[in-house]
Amino acid sequence: RTRLSLSQSTEPDFPKLLLCLAVDVIGTSSELVPILGEATDIVWAPIAATILRSLFGSNIVFALELAEELLPFTDILPLATIW
């Protein structure tokens, strides 16, 4: 039986955090160009959702990120970083 100490179970995963921040920055930056921004979300949504599914192994995260990127005016939510 393996025992985990408190420091082992709460160790931060900075590379994962940086990748989540990058996903959110890229998704939010599409809003800089008013009409083109929403069009680029159609391309970025499945890419971002697939990245998060591979990071967290969750179809729920995949669906939430996909919806967040595809729905208009929801790019302000930093879903990848929050998760």
PDB file of C-alpha atoms in Angstrom:
ATOM      1  CA  ARG A   1       0.000   0.000   0.000  1.00  0.00           C
ATOM      2  CA  THR A   2       1.384   3.374  -1.036  1.00  0.00           C
ATOM      3  CA  ARG A   3       1.057   6.370   1.207  1.00  0.00           C
ATOM      4  CA  LEU A   4       1.101   9.837  -0.246  1.00  0.00           C
ATOM      5  CA  SER A   5       2.425  12.687   1.799  1.00  0.00           C
ATOM      6  CA  LEU A   6       0.677  16.023   1.656  1.00  0.00           C
ATOM      7  CA  SER A   7       3.485  17.574  -0.405  1.00  0.00           C
ATOM      8  CA  GLN A   8       3.219  14.866  -3.079  1.00  0.00           C
ATOM      9  CA  SER A   9      -0.528  15.195  -3.567  1.00  0.00           C
ATOM     10  CA  THR A  10      -0.617  18.990  -3.851  1.00  0.00           C
ATOM     11  CA  GLU A  11       2.426  19.596  -6.022  1.00  0.00           C
ATOM     12  CA  PRO A  12       1.558  22.135  -8.763  1.00  0.00           C
ATOM     13  CA  ASP A  13       1.856  21.154 -12.405  1.00  0.00           C
ATOM     14  CA  PHE A  14       3.266  24.330 -13.962  1.00  0.00           C
ATOM     15  CA  PRO A  15       3.674  23.015 -17.531  1.00  0.00           C
ATOM     16  CA  LYS A  16      -0.019  22.063 -17.578  1.00  0.00           C
ATOM     17  CA  LEU A  17      -0.936  25.492 -16.181  1.00  0.00           C
ATOM     18  CA  LEU A  18       1.119  27.254 -18.851  1.00  0.00           C
ATOM     19  CA  LEU A  19      -0.526  25.213 -21.606  1.00  0.00           C
ATOM     20  CA  CYS A  20      -3.987  26.035 -20.195  1.00  0.00           C
ATOM     21  CA  LEU A  21      -3.084  29.726 -20.083  1.00  0.00           C
ATOM     22  CA  ALA A  22      -1.901  29.545 -23.701  1.00  0.00           C
ATOM     23  CA  VAL A  23      -5.172  27.877 -24.788  1.00  0.00           C
ATOM     24  CA  ASP A  24      -7.169  30.647 -23.091  1.00  0.00           C
ATOM     25  CA  VAL A  25      -4.995  33.459 -24.484  1.00  0.00           C
ATOM     26  CA  ILE A  26      -5.275  32.115 -28.030  1.00  0.00           C
ATOM     27  CA  GLY A  27      -9.035  31.675 -27.678  1.00  0.00           C
ATOM     28  CA  THR A  28      -9.525  35.145 -26.237  1.00  0.00           C
ATOM     29  CA  SER A  29      -7.217  36.841 -28.735  1.00  0.00           C
ATOM     30  CA  SER A  30      -9.546  35.867 -31.559  1.00  0.00           C
ATOM     31  CA  GLU A  31     -11.912  38.554 -30.273  1.00  0.00           C
ATOM     32  CA  LEU A  32      -9.447  41.282 -31.238  1.00  0.00           C
ATOM     33  CA  VAL A  33     -10.785  41.205 -34.799  1.00  0.00           C
ATOM     34  CA  PRO A  34     -14.544  41.772 -34.449  1.00  0.00           C
ATOM     35  CA  ILE A  35     -16.143  39.663 -37.202  1.00  0.00           C
ATOM     36  CA  LEU A  36     -13.208  37.468 -38.094  1.00  0.00           C
ATOM     37  CA  GLY A  37     -12.861  36.523 -34.412  1.00  0.00           C
ATOM     38  CA  GLU A  38     -16.041  34.500 -34.285  1.00  0.00           C
ATOM     39  CA  ALA A  39     -15.143  32.790 -37.569  1.00  0.00           C
ATOM     40  CA  THR A  40     -11.736  31.724 -36.265  1.00  0.00           C
ATOM     41  CA  ASP A  41     -13.435  30.228 -33.212  1.00  0.00           C
ATOM     42  CA  ILE A  42     -14.968  27.602 -35.490  1.00  0.00           C
ATOM     43  CA  VAL A  43     -11.456  26.402 -36.313  1.00  0.00           C
ATOM     44  CA  TRP A  44      -9.973  26.906 -32.828  1.00  0.00           C
ATOM     45  CA  ALA A  45     -12.815  25.275 -30.832  1.00  0.00           C
ATOM     46  CA  PRO A  46     -12.099  21.612 -31.712  1.00  0.00           C
ATOM     47  CA  ILE A  47      -8.337  22.177 -31.405  1.00  0.00           C
ATOM     48  CA  ALA A  48      -8.641  23.696 -27.927  1.00  0.00           C
ATOM     49  CA  ALA A  49     -11.147  21.059 -26.809  1.00  0.00           C
ATOM     50  CA  THR A  50      -8.876  18.244 -28.001  1.00  0.00           C
ATOM     51  CA  ILE A  51      -5.895  19.748 -26.173  1.00  0.00           C
ATOM     52  CA  LEU A  52      -7.873  19.900 -22.931  1.00  0.00           C
ATOM     53  CA  ARG A  53      -9.192  16.360 -23.340  1.00  0.00           C
ATOM     54  CA  SER A  54      -5.632  15.102 -23.733  1.00  0.00           C
ATOM     55  CA  LEU A  55      -4.512  17.119 -20.691  1.00  0.00           C
ATOM     56  CA  PHE A  56      -7.326  16.139 -18.340  1.00  0.00           C
ATOM     57  CA  GLY A  57      -8.682  12.937 -19.887  1.00  0.00           C
ATOM     58  CA  SER A  58     -12.258  14.152 -19.634  1.00  0.00           C
ATOM     59  CA  ASN A  59     -14.996  14.320 -22.245  1.00  0.00           C
ATOM     60  CA  ILE A  60     -16.843  16.780 -20.004  1.00  0.00           C
ATOM     61  CA  VAL A  61     -13.947  19.229 -20.240  1.00  0.00           C
ATOM     62  CA  PHE A  62     -13.887  18.622 -24.007  1.00  0.00           C
ATOM     63  CA  ALA A  63     -17.600  19.455 -24.335  1.00  0.00           C
ATOM     64  CA  LEU A  64     -17.400  22.527 -22.105  1.00  0.00           C
ATOM     65  CA  GLU A  65     -14.399  23.970 -23.955  1.00  0.00           C
ATOM     66  CA  LEU A  66     -15.974  23.249 -27.330  1.00  0.00           C
ATOM     67  CA  ALA A  67     -19.208  24.984 -26.283  1.00  0.00           C
ATOM     68  CA  GLU A  68     -17.340  27.913 -24.730  1.00  0.00           C
ATOM     69  CA  GLU A  69     -15.385  28.548 -27.925  1.00  0.00           C
ATOM     70  CA  LEU A  70     -18.338  28.089 -30.291  1.00  0.00           C
ATOM     71  CA  LEU A  71     -20.923  30.151 -28.405  1.00  0.00           C
ATOM     72  CA  PRO A  72     -20.720  33.873 -29.145  1.00  0.00           C
ATOM     73  CA  PHE A  73     -19.363  36.243 -26.493  1.00  0.00           C
ATOM     74  CA  THR A  74     -18.160  33.477 -24.149  1.00  0.00           C
ATOM     75  CA  ASP A  75     -14.458  33.727 -25.024  1.00  0.00           C
ATOM     76  CA  ILE A  76     -13.914  35.946 -21.999  1.00  0.00           C
ATOM     77  CA  LEU A  77     -14.243  32.874 -19.731  1.00  0.00           C
ATOM     78  CA  PRO A  78     -10.821  31.338 -19.016  1.00  0.00           C
ATOM     79  CA  LEU A  79     -12.257  27.829 -18.852  1.00  0.00           C
ATOM     80  CA  ALA A  80      -8.980  25.971 -19.463  1.00  0.00           C
ATOM     81  CA  THR A  81      -7.227  27.855 -16.673  1.00  0.00           C
ATOM     82  CA  ILE A  82     -10.129  27.483 -14.253  1.00  0.00           C
ATOM     83  CA  TRP A  83     -10.368  23.761 -14.816  1.00  0.00           C
TER      84      TRP A  83
END
